[in-house]
Amino acid sequence: MRNAMKGVRVMNAVALLLVAVGLVESVWGILQLAGILPSRHGLFPLTGSFFNPGPYGCFLAMLLPLAVYMSMAGDRVTRFAGVAYVLAAVSPLSASMSRTGWIAGAAGCGLTILLLNQNWLTTAGRRILCFMRRRPVISLLSGVVVVVLVAMAVYGLYAMKSGSASGRLLMWKIGAQAMAVVPLSGVGWDNVAGTYGEAQEAYFSLHSDCGEIAVAGSPEYLFNEYLQIGVAYGALAFMAFILVLCMGVYRGIKGKAYGFAGSLLAFMTIAFASYPLQFTLFLVCVCAVVLCCFWSVPCRRFSPWRFLNCLLTAGACILCFAVAVTRYEREAAREEWGTGVRRLYHSRAYRAAAEGYASFYDRLDHDASFLFEYGHSLHKAGEYEESVHILEKAAEVCSDAMVLNIIGKNRQAMGEYAEAERCFRRSSRRQPALLYPHYLLMKLYEETGNSAGMVREARYLMSHKAKVPSPAEKEMRDEACQILEKSLTLHSDEK
């Protein structure tokens, strides 16, 4: 009994700490909306301590069910903290425009409220069943209306950012195919984006005329942590992750830790359509929620459940510590690079930049931006072979087709025309909506004297439009137009 009371006090303390963190984030967002604090993203006024309003809104939504539970079933201090968080979080959560956060918050709060009102729901359910027997026609019509309203709400959420939603569906499809390529071993956390790029390349080589081309991009994450873990560590880790989360919700409900169970359900919803595990704060808070769910059910001193709880606790502590240290070291190295030699790259002093980048390679060989700029600097400095080496490493951690373009240009400069053509072809399949790979192919064929291929690519450039119009697109079209005019002139002279 004493151990159970001690456990309840610990869980209450953890809940208060989590809500306190959420309050800080909420106030941070409100101050950003008021223009008092700066945003951490140039395009969005609201980010909290995150770099994007999407994960920020998701973080606020994950803690909302816990705050709702505290406001309804706690002592005076707990109730006050819960109400304060709910009131503070509503405004920035709404302003974040995070559909995933809204759905997750609704799902988690719905579960928490349902569990807190089980007796009322049982009575209401009996009355509804009785009404349905007496008034079947009215009940049927009411059900149809509810289904229509839900369908309209779902469509409204989709239509609000239809391009984003379609892009995520494509990412999940290709992510599942990437996981199927490495079902047991995985590729490692840093190599997920590169593996995704290869899978997208393979997908569009078979579906070159599908309507998904317009939403295909080069994502850093899969926007689905289940698939992200599956690609990184294999199917066993994928299933273990889902099992731990589901068991956590079950244990939280069984132990009457309804707030933690609701928050964990909210996280499971967020993990399906966002990238929360990319943030250390999110990871630490989720681990705390999971552990509270598992420890909410009292266990005998020697029992399998107690052993599992201890194992999960030790694993979560080690994971959070290792991730925090690793990410801190990486961020420190990235900041040192960004405020130092990176300025040489942006000032186009490419040879000096390449020399400076070499000193950071051991610490930033996982960073796609660093590797691309390092390889590009070497390309501009004429160090083509070394540039290929660095950019091939970049291709392992990055899905961007531009990496393949620069590798192809290196191969072309070294006279390896077949390899250059292969790289440009791969780039055109990886992101089919881009015109630049076809422009590079046109220039390659012009250099090698392949007039048929040159004209084919020129016609492609003239018949397709870029996703975002730019001066570069106009220049490519002008060159393609000149090539086609010369081709027509030659044909007319031959006749």
Short mmCIF file of C-alpha atoms in Angstrom, two decimals:
data_model
loop_
_atom_site.label_atom_id
_atom_site.label_comp_id
_atom_site.label_asym_id
_atom_site.label_seq_id
_atom_site.Cartn_x
_atom_site.Cartn_y
_atom_site.Cartn_z
CA MET A 1 0.00 0.00 0.00
CA ARG A 2 2.82 2.35 0.90
CA ASN A 3 4.59 1.59 -2.38
CA ALA A 4 1.36 2.26 -4.29
CA MET A 5 0.93 5.66 -2.63
CA LYS A 6 4.54 6.51 -3.34
CA GLY A 7 4.02 5.57 -6.99
CA VAL A 8 0.95 7.82 -7.21
CA ARG A 9 2.92 10.76 -5.79
CA VAL A 10 5.72 10.18 -8.28
CA MET A 11 3.25 10.04 -11.17
CA ASN A 12 1.56 13.25 -9.97
CA ALA A 13 4.95 14.94 -9.83
CA VAL A 14 5.76 13.77 -13.35
CA ALA A 15 2.37 15.01 -14.59
CA LEU A 16 2.94 18.43 -13.02
CA LEU A 17 6.42 18.61 -14.53
CA LEU A 18 5.15 17.71 -18.01
CA VAL A 19 2.34 20.25 -17.81
CA ALA A 20 4.83 22.88 -16.59
CA VAL A 21 6.96 22.23 -19.68
CA GLY A 22 3.83 22.51 -21.81
CA LEU A 23 2.93 25.81 -20.13
CA VAL A 24 6.36 27.22 -20.95
CA GLU A 25 5.93 26.17 -24.60
CA SER A 26 2.41 27.62 -24.72
CA VAL A 27 3.48 30.98 -23.30
CA TRP A 28 6.46 30.97 -25.66
CA GLY A 29 4.09 30.55 -28.60
CA ILE A 30 1.71 33.24 -27.37
CA LEU A 31 4.60 35.70 -27.04
CA GLN A 32 5.69 34.83 -30.57
CA LEU A 33 2.18 35.50 -31.87
CA ALA A 34 2.25 38.85 -30.08
CA GLY A 35 5.58 39.70 -31.72
CA ILE A 36 7.43 39.88 -28.41
CA LEU A 37 9.64 36.84 -29.04
CA PRO A 38 11.13 35.92 -32.44
CA SER A 39 10.05 32.82 -34.33
CA ARG A 40 12.61 30.12 -35.12
CA HIS A 41 11.45 29.90 -38.73
CA GLY A 42 11.52 32.68 -41.28
CA LEU A 43 8.17 31.73 -42.85
CA PHE A 44 6.08 31.07 -39.74
CA PRO A 45 5.41 33.41 -36.80
CA LEU A 46 4.75 30.53 -34.36
CA THR A 47 7.19 27.73 -33.54
CA GLY A 48 7.77 27.69 -29.76
CA SER A 49 11.17 26.14 -29.08
CA PHE A 50 10.78 24.00 -32.23
CA PHE A 51 11.76 25.06 -35.75
CA ASN A 52 8.34 24.42 -37.31
CA PRO A 53 4.74 25.04 -36.19
CA GLY A 54 3.71 21.46 -37.08
CA PRO A 55 5.69 19.58 -34.41
CA TYR A 56 5.11 22.46 -32.00
CA GLY A 57 1.34 22.07 -32.31
CA CYS A 58 1.71 18.29 -31.99
CA PHE A 59 3.70 18.68 -28.75
CA LEU A 60 0.99 20.88 -27.24
CA ALA A 61 -1.66 18.39 -28.36
CA MET A 62 0.13 15.42 -26.78
CA LEU A 63 0.02 17.01 -23.31
CA LEU A 64 -3.58 18.24 -23.65
CA PRO A 65 -5.27 14.95 -22.53
CA LEU A 66 -3.06 14.84 -19.43
CA ALA A 67 -4.03 18.42 -18.58
CA VAL A 68 -7.72 17.64 -19.15
CA TYR A 69 -7.47 14.70 -16.75
CA MET A 70 -5.69 16.82 -14.14
CA SER A 71 -8.35 19.53 -14.40
CA MET A 72 -11.12 16.97 -13.79
CA ALA A 73 -9.66 14.49 -11.31
CA GLY A 74 -6.93 16.07 -9.23
CA ASP A 75 -6.42 18.09 -6.05
CA ARG A 76 -6.53 21.88 -6.01
CA VAL A 77 -2.98 22.43 -7.25
CA THR A 78 -3.31 19.75 -9.92
CA ARG A 79 -6.65 21.11 -11.13
CA PHE A 80 -5.26 24.63 -11.32
CA ALA A 81 -2.25 23.45 -13.36
CA GLY A 82 -4.46 21.44 -15.70
CA VAL A 83 -6.91 24.29 -16.32
CA ALA A 84 -4.05 26.77 -16.82
CA TYR A 85 -2.47 24.56 -19.46
CA VAL A 86 -5.73 23.95 -21.32
CA LEU A 87 -6.44 27.68 -21.45
CA ALA A 88 -2.87 28.55 -22.46
CA ALA A 89 -2.51 25.83 -25.10
CA VAL A 90 -5.75 26.38 -27.01
CA SER A 91 -4.63 29.57 -28.76
CA PRO A 92 -1.17 28.47 -30.02
CA LEU A 93 -2.48 24.99 -30.88
CA SER A 94 -5.20 26.55 -33.04
CA ALA A 95 -2.75 29.00 -34.63
CA SER A 96 -0.23 26.25 -35.45
CA MET A 97 -2.56 24.98 -38.21
CA SER A 98 -1.40 21.45 -37.40
CA ARG A 99 -4.12 19.07 -38.55
CA THR A 100 -2.22 16.17 -37.03
CA GLY A 101 -2.10 18.00 -33.70
CA TRP A 102 -5.81 18.75 -33.78
CA ILE A 103 -6.75 15.15 -34.53
CA ALA A 104 -4.31 13.80 -31.93
CA GLY A 105 -5.57 16.19 -29.27
CA ALA A 106 -9.18 15.28 -30.02
CA ALA A 107 -8.42 11.54 -29.92
CA GLY A 108 -6.46 11.71 -26.67
CA CYS A 109 -8.90 14.01 -24.90
CA GLY A 110 -11.81 11.92 -26.15
CA LEU A 111 -10.32 8.75 -24.66
CA THR A 112 -9.57 10.49 -21.35
CA ILE A 113 -13.05 11.96 -21.03
CA LEU A 114 -14.70 8.67 -21.99
CA LEU A 115 -12.71 6.78 -19.37
CA LEU A 116 -13.56 9.36 -16.70
CA ASN A 117 -17.28 9.03 -17.48
CA GLN A 118 -17.68 5.28 -17.96
CA ASN A 119 -20.81 5.00 -15.81
CA TRP A 120 -22.54 7.87 -17.59
CA LEU A 121 -21.59 6.41 -20.96
CA THR A 122 -23.00 3.02 -20.03
CA THR A 123 -26.32 4.62 -19.08
CA ALA A 124 -26.34 6.78 -22.20
CA GLY A 125 -25.55 3.76 -24.37
CA ARG A 126 -28.52 1.85 -22.97
CA ARG A 127 -30.83 4.77 -23.61
CA ILE A 128 -29.57 5.14 -27.19
CA LEU A 129 -30.13 1.42 -27.85
CA CYS A 130 -33.63 1.67 -26.44
CA PHE A 131 -34.37 4.71 -28.64
CA MET A 132 -33.01 2.90 -31.72
CA ARG A 133 -35.42 -0.01 -31.13
CA ARG A 134 -38.38 2.34 -30.74
CA ARG A 135 -37.48 4.81 -33.53
CA PRO A 136 -35.47 2.87 -36.16
CA VAL A 137 -36.15 5.34 -39.02
CA ILE A 138 -35.11 8.41 -37.04
CA SER A 139 -32.06 6.53 -35.74
CA LEU A 140 -31.02 5.56 -39.27
CA LEU A 141 -31.38 9.13 -40.53
CA SER A 142 -29.42 10.43 -37.53
CA GLY A 143 -26.64 7.94 -38.25
CA VAL A 144 -26.49 9.04 -41.88
CA VAL A 145 -26.26 12.69 -40.82
CA VAL A 146 -23.41 11.88 -38.42
CA VAL A 147 -21.52 9.95 -41.10
CA VAL A 148 -21.96 12.82 -43.59
CA LEU A 149 -20.75 15.38 -41.06
CA VAL A 150 -17.70 13.30 -40.21
CA ALA A 151 -16.94 12.81 -43.92
CA MET A 152 -17.25 16.57 -44.50
CA ALA A 153 -14.90 17.27 -41.59
CA VAL A 154 -12.33 14.78 -42.89
CA TYR A 155 -12.55 16.23 -46.39
CA GLY A 156 -12.21 19.74 -44.99
CA LEU A 157 -9.02 18.80 -43.17
CA TYR A 158 -7.69 17.22 -46.36
CA ALA A 159 -8.69 20.13 -48.59
CA MET A 160 -7.11 22.65 -46.21
CA LYS A 161 -3.65 21.39 -47.30
CA SER A 162 -4.44 18.87 -50.03
CA GLY A 163 -0.95 18.97 -51.53
CA SER A 164 0.64 18.25 -48.17
CA ALA A 165 -1.77 15.39 -47.49
CA SER A 166 -1.16 13.83 -50.91
CA GLY A 167 2.57 14.16 -50.40
CA ARG A 168 2.39 12.32 -47.09
CA LEU A 169 0.37 9.51 -48.62
CA LEU A 170 3.07 9.14 -51.27
CA MET A 171 5.80 9.17 -48.61
CA TRP A 172 4.06 6.42 -46.63
CA LYS A 173 3.63 4.28 -49.73
CA ILE A 174 7.27 4.61 -50.75
CA GLY A 175 8.44 4.31 -47.12
CA ALA A 176 6.67 0.97 -46.82
CA GLN A 177 8.43 -0.19 -49.99
CA ALA A 178 11.77 0.99 -48.60
CA MET A 179 11.18 -0.97 -45.39
CA ALA A 180 10.40 -4.08 -47.46
CA VAL A 181 13.85 -3.82 -49.08
CA VAL A 182 15.61 -4.11 -45.69
CA PRO A 183 13.04 -5.98 -43.56
CA LEU A 184 15.43 -7.31 -40.90
CA SER A 185 18.60 -5.25 -40.66
CA GLY A 186 17.41 -1.74 -41.42
CA VAL A 187 19.75 0.96 -42.72
CA GLY A 188 20.38 3.05 -39.61
CA TRP A 189 18.69 6.24 -38.44
CA ASP A 190 20.91 8.59 -40.47
CA ASN A 191 20.43 6.69 -43.74
CA VAL A 192 16.62 6.66 -43.87
CA ALA A 193 16.36 9.68 -46.21
CA GLY A 194 18.89 8.23 -48.66
CA THR A 195 17.11 4.87 -48.71
CA TYR A 196 13.81 6.67 -49.28
CA GLY A 197 15.32 8.54 -52.23
CA GLU A 198 16.37 5.27 -53.85
CA ALA A 199 12.92 3.78 -53.23
CA GLN A 200 11.23 6.83 -54.78
CA GLU A 201 13.55 6.55 -57.75
CA ALA A 202 12.57 2.90 -58.22
CA TYR A 203 8.87 3.75 -57.81
CA PHE A 204 8.80 6.43 -60.50
CA SER A 205 10.81 4.30 -62.88
CA LEU A 206 7.73 2.05 -62.94
CA HIS A 207 5.07 4.77 -62.58
CA SER A 208 6.39 7.56 -64.79
CA ASP A 209 2.95 8.82 -65.85
CA CYS A 210 1.11 8.80 -62.51
CA GLY A 211 -0.46 11.89 -60.95
CA GLU A 212 1.76 11.65 -57.88
CA ILE A 213 4.69 13.25 -59.68
CA ALA A 214 3.52 16.74 -58.72
CA VAL A 215 3.72 16.02 -54.95
CA ALA A 216 7.00 14.07 -54.98
CA GLY A 217 9.79 15.81 -53.10
CA SER A 218 12.98 15.11 -51.20
CA PRO A 219 11.87 14.75 -47.56
CA GLU A 220 14.28 14.58 -44.62
CA TYR A 221 11.81 12.41 -42.68
CA LEU A 222 9.04 9.99 -43.62
CA PHE A 223 6.39 11.87 -41.59
CA ASN A 224 5.56 8.53 -39.99
CA GLU A 225 7.69 7.39 -37.08
CA TYR A 226 6.52 3.79 -37.39
CA LEU A 227 7.90 3.59 -40.93
CA GLN A 228 10.93 5.67 -39.94
CA ILE A 229 11.85 3.11 -37.27
CA GLY A 230 11.04 0.23 -39.61
CA VAL A 231 13.36 1.52 -42.33
CA ALA A 232 16.07 2.45 -39.81
CA TYR A 233 16.09 -0.71 -37.67
CA GLY A 234 13.96 -3.32 -39.42
CA ALA A 235 10.58 -4.98 -39.01
CA LEU A 236 11.29 -6.32 -35.52
CA ALA A 237 11.93 -2.83 -34.17
CA PHE A 238 8.85 -1.62 -36.05
CA MET A 239 6.64 -4.22 -34.34
CA ALA A 240 8.30 -3.73 -30.94
CA PHE A 241 7.66 0.01 -31.09
CA ILE A 242 3.98 -0.50 -31.85
CA LEU A 243 3.68 -3.20 -29.17
CA VAL A 244 5.21 -1.00 -26.45
CA LEU A 245 2.88 1.89 -27.29
CA CYS A 246 -0.24 -0.30 -27.40
CA MET A 247 0.71 -2.04 -24.16
CA GLY A 248 1.34 1.35 -22.61
CA VAL A 249 -2.18 2.53 -23.41
CA TYR A 250 -3.60 -0.74 -22.07
CA ARG A 251 -1.60 -0.54 -18.84
CA GLY A 252 -2.51 3.10 -18.40
CA ILE A 253 -6.22 2.30 -18.68
CA LYS A 254 -5.88 -0.69 -16.38
CA GLY A 255 -4.01 1.39 -13.80
CA LYS A 256 -6.57 4.23 -14.14
CA ALA A 257 -3.87 6.63 -15.33
CA TYR A 258 -6.36 7.95 -17.85
CA GLY A 259 -4.50 11.19 -18.53
CA PHE A 260 -1.28 9.40 -19.41
CA ALA A 261 -3.18 6.87 -21.52
CA GLY A 262 -4.87 9.69 -23.44
CA SER A 263 -1.55 11.46 -23.98
CA LEU A 264 0.03 8.24 -25.23
CA LEU A 265 -2.85 7.73 -27.68
CA ALA A 266 -2.33 11.31 -28.86
CA PHE A 267 1.36 10.56 -29.41
CA MET A 268 0.51 7.40 -31.36
CA THR A 269 -1.67 9.54 -33.63
CA ILE A 270 1.06 12.15 -34.01
CA ALA A 271 3.68 9.49 -34.79
CA PHE A 272 1.50 8.31 -37.68
CA ALA A 273 1.67 11.62 -39.55
CA SER A 274 4.59 13.65 -38.19
CA TYR A 275 8.18 13.33 -36.95
CA PRO A 276 8.13 13.86 -33.15
CA LEU A 277 11.11 11.61 -32.39
CA GLN A 278 13.40 14.01 -34.23
CA PHE A 279 13.16 16.32 -31.19
CA THR A 280 14.87 15.49 -27.89
CA LEU A 281 12.19 17.27 -25.81
CA PHE A 282 9.45 15.25 -27.50
CA LEU A 283 11.36 12.00 -26.97
CA VAL A 284 11.97 12.63 -23.25
CA CYS A 285 8.33 13.58 -22.60
CA VAL A 286 7.02 10.55 -24.51
CA CYS A 287 9.30 8.22 -22.55
CA ALA A 288 7.98 9.73 -19.30
CA VAL A 289 4.38 9.19 -20.43
CA VAL A 290 5.05 5.57 -21.46
CA LEU A 291 6.80 4.74 -18.17
CA CYS A 292 3.99 6.28 -16.12
CA CYS A 293 1.48 4.15 -18.02
CA PHE A 294 3.43 0.95 -17.31
CA TRP A 295 4.10 1.79 -13.66
CA SER A 296 0.47 2.82 -13.02
CA VAL A 297 -0.49 -0.82 -12.34
CA PRO A 298 0.93 -1.97 -8.95
CA CYS A 299 3.27 -4.97 -9.30
CA ARG A 300 4.59 -7.48 -6.79
CA ARG A 301 8.28 -7.17 -6.04
CA PHE A 302 9.13 -10.28 -8.03
CA SER A 303 6.93 -10.48 -11.10
CA PRO A 304 7.38 -10.42 -14.90
CA TRP A 305 5.62 -7.07 -15.16
CA ARG A 306 7.92 -5.47 -12.60
CA PHE A 307 10.94 -6.85 -14.43
CA LEU A 308 9.56 -5.46 -17.73
CA ASN A 309 8.89 -2.08 -16.12
CA CYS A 310 12.45 -1.92 -14.77
CA LEU A 311 13.83 -2.95 -18.15
CA LEU A 312 11.79 -0.29 -19.95
CA THR A 313 12.82 2.35 -17.42
CA ALA A 314 16.51 1.54 -17.81
CA GLY A 315 16.19 1.41 -21.60
CA ALA A 316 14.32 4.72 -21.75
CA CYS A 317 16.89 6.47 -19.53
CA ILE A 318 19.80 5.15 -21.60
CA LEU A 319 18.04 6.07 -24.85
CA CYS A 320 17.20 9.62 -23.76
CA PHE A 321 20.71 10.21 -22.41
CA ALA A 322 22.42 8.84 -25.52
CA VAL A 323 20.15 10.77 -27.90
CA ALA A 324 20.52 14.01 -25.92
CA VAL A 325 24.32 13.78 -25.83
CA THR A 326 24.60 12.81 -29.51
CA ARG A 327 22.27 15.55 -30.70
CA TYR A 328 23.98 18.14 -28.49
CA GLU A 329 27.38 17.26 -29.95
CA ARG A 330 25.99 17.36 -33.48
CA GLU A 331 24.26 20.68 -32.95
CA ALA A 332 27.43 22.15 -31.45
CA ALA A 333 29.46 20.99 -34.46
CA ARG A 334 26.82 22.29 -36.87
CA GLU A 335 26.70 25.67 -35.15
CA GLU A 336 30.51 25.95 -35.23
CA TRP A 337 30.48 25.09 -38.94
CA GLY A 338 27.55 27.42 -39.71
CA THR A 339 29.12 30.45 -38.03
CA GLY A 340 32.58 29.77 -39.44
CA VAL A 341 33.73 28.21 -42.70
CA ARG A 342 30.21 27.97 -44.12
CA ARG A 343 30.40 31.67 -44.85
CA LEU A 344 33.17 30.91 -47.34
CA TYR A 345 30.79 28.67 -49.28
CA HIS A 346 28.06 31.30 -49.41
CA SER A 347 30.61 33.90 -50.53
CA ARG A 348 31.61 31.47 -53.33
CA ALA A 349 35.18 31.02 -52.13
CA TYR A 350 34.83 27.35 -52.98
CA ARG A 351 38.43 26.17 -52.72
CA ALA A 352 38.90 27.78 -49.31
CA ALA A 353 35.51 26.41 -48.24
CA ALA A 354 36.47 22.88 -49.28
CA GLU A 355 39.66 23.09 -47.22
CA GLY A 356 37.71 24.30 -44.20
CA TYR A 357 34.97 21.70 -44.63
CA ALA A 358 37.55 18.90 -44.50
CA SER A 359 38.21 19.65 -40.82
CA PHE A 360 34.51 19.14 -39.98
CA TYR A 361 34.00 15.95 -41.98
CA ASP A 362 34.48 13.51 -39.08
CA ARG A 363 31.88 15.34 -36.97
CA LEU A 364 29.33 16.12 -39.69
CA ASP A 365 29.53 13.13 -42.02
CA HIS A 366 25.85 12.45 -41.16
CA ASP A 367 24.63 15.92 -42.16
CA ALA A 368 23.14 16.12 -45.65
CA SER A 369 23.54 19.91 -46.01
CA PHE A 370 27.18 19.80 -44.95
CA LEU A 371 28.04 16.92 -47.27
CA PHE A 372 26.31 18.50 -50.25
CA GLU A 373 28.03 21.85 -49.77
CA TYR A 374 31.39 20.11 -49.24
CA GLY A 375 30.95 18.08 -52.41
CA HIS A 376 29.70 21.09 -54.35
CA SER A 377 32.70 23.15 -53.20
CA LEU A 378 35.05 20.43 -54.43
CA HIS A 379 33.17 20.34 -57.75
CA LYS A 380 33.53 24.09 -58.19
CA ALA A 381 37.22 23.85 -57.26
CA GLY A 382 37.78 21.23 -59.95
CA GLU A 383 38.40 18.36 -57.55
CA TYR A 384 35.92 16.11 -59.36
CA GLU A 385 36.98 12.70 -58.09
CA GLU A 386 37.03 13.80 -54.44
CA SER A 387 33.69 15.55 -54.99
CA VAL A 388 32.16 12.29 -56.22
CA HIS A 389 33.42 10.52 -53.09
CA ILE A 390 31.84 13.09 -50.76
CA LEU A 391 28.57 13.32 -52.70
CA GLU A 392 28.17 9.54 -52.78
CA LYS A 393 28.30 9.72 -48.99
CA ALA A 394 25.72 12.52 -49.16
CA ALA A 395 23.45 10.29 -51.27
CA GLU A 396 23.37 7.78 -48.41
CA VAL A 397 21.85 10.33 -46.00
CA CYS A 398 19.91 12.56 -48.40
CA SER A 399 17.03 12.06 -50.83
CA ASP A 400 17.64 15.26 -52.82
CA ALA A 401 18.06 14.72 -56.56
CA MET A 402 20.54 17.62 -56.74
CA VAL A 403 23.20 15.36 -55.22
CA LEU A 404 22.92 13.07 -58.27
CA ASN A 405 23.05 16.09 -60.58
CA ILE A 406 26.39 17.24 -59.18
CA ILE A 407 27.79 13.70 -59.28
CA GLY A 408 26.74 13.54 -62.92
CA LYS A 409 28.41 16.87 -63.68
CA ASN A 410 31.60 15.56 -62.05
CA ARG A 411 31.45 12.43 -64.19
CA GLN A 412 30.87 14.54 -67.29
CA ALA A 413 33.86 16.77 -66.46
CA MET A 414 36.02 13.63 -66.11
CA GLY A 415 34.84 12.35 -69.50
CA GLU A 416 32.79 9.49 -68.02
CA TYR A 417 29.75 10.23 -70.18
CA ALA A 418 27.90 6.94 -69.65
CA GLU A 419 28.09 7.35 -65.87
CA ALA A 420 27.04 10.99 -66.15
CA GLU A 421 24.00 10.02 -68.21
CA ARG A 422 23.08 7.35 -65.65
CA CYS A 423 23.23 9.90 -62.82
CA PHE A 424 21.07 12.41 -64.67
CA ARG A 425 18.55 9.68 -65.53
CA ARG A 426 18.42 8.62 -61.88
CA SER A 427 17.86 12.24 -60.87
CA SER A 428 14.99 12.64 -63.34
CA ARG A 429 13.31 9.55 -61.89
CA ARG A 430 13.91 10.51 -58.27
CA GLN A 431 12.05 13.83 -58.66
CA PRO A 432 10.21 13.68 -61.99
CA ALA A 433 8.73 17.16 -61.69
CA LEU A 434 12.17 18.80 -61.91
CA LEU A 435 13.35 20.10 -65.28
CA TYR A 436 17.01 20.55 -64.39
CA PRO A 437 18.05 16.88 -64.89
CA HIS A 438 16.62 17.01 -68.42
CA TYR A 439 18.50 20.24 -69.07
CA LEU A 440 21.72 18.54 -67.94
CA LEU A 441 20.97 15.61 -70.23
CA MET A 442 20.39 18.00 -73.12
CA LYS A 443 23.76 19.67 -72.50
CA LEU A 444 25.46 16.27 -72.14
CA TYR A 445 24.06 15.06 -75.46
CA GLU A 446 25.10 18.35 -77.07
CA GLU A 447 28.67 17.81 -75.84
CA THR A 448 28.82 14.18 -76.98
CA GLY A 449 27.20 14.85 -80.37
CA ASN A 450 24.03 12.86 -79.67
CA SER A 451 21.67 15.12 -81.63
CA ALA A 452 18.66 12.82 -81.33
CA GLY A 453 18.92 12.71 -77.54
CA MET A 454 19.57 16.46 -77.39
CA VAL A 455 16.42 17.23 -79.38
CA ARG A 456 14.37 14.78 -77.32
CA GLU A 457 15.35 16.48 -74.06
CA ALA A 458 14.83 19.94 -75.58
CA ARG A 459 11.29 18.97 -76.53
CA TYR A 460 10.71 17.67 -73.02
CA LEU A 461 11.82 21.03 -71.59
CA MET A 462 9.46 22.90 -73.91
CA SER A 463 6.47 20.67 -73.21
CA HIS A 464 6.72 20.52 -69.41
CA LYS A 465 6.41 23.22 -66.79
CA ALA A 466 8.26 23.44 -63.47
CA LYS A 467 6.35 23.23 -60.18
CA VAL A 468 7.59 26.73 -59.27
CA PRO A 469 8.32 29.15 -62.15
CA SER A 470 11.74 30.79 -61.92
CA PRO A 471 14.27 32.71 -64.05
CA ALA A 472 16.33 29.49 -64.29
CA GLU A 473 13.36 27.76 -65.95
CA LYS A 474 13.14 30.56 -68.53
CA GLU A 475 16.86 30.24 -69.32
CA MET A 476 16.57 26.47 -69.79
CA ARG A 477 13.56 26.91 -72.08
CA ASP A 478 15.36 29.59 -74.11
CA GLU A 479 18.31 27.24 -74.71
CA ALA A 480 15.95 24.38 -75.58
CA CYS A 481 14.11 26.64 -78.01
CA GLN A 482 17.37 27.62 -79.71
CA ILE A 483 18.36 23.96 -80.08
CA LEU A 484 15.00 23.08 -81.61
CA GLU A 485 15.22 26.01 -84.03
CA LYS A 486 18.71 24.89 -85.13
CA SER A 487 17.42 21.34 -85.54
CA LEU A 488 14.54 22.54 -87.74
CA THR A 489 16.95 24.66 -89.79
CA LEU A 490 19.28 21.69 -90.36
CA HIS A 491 16.38 19.45 -91.40
CA SER A 492 15.09 22.06 -93.84
CA ASP A 493 18.59 22.49 -95.34
CA GLU A 494 18.95 18.72 -95.80
CA LYS A 495 15.67 18.62 -97.69
#
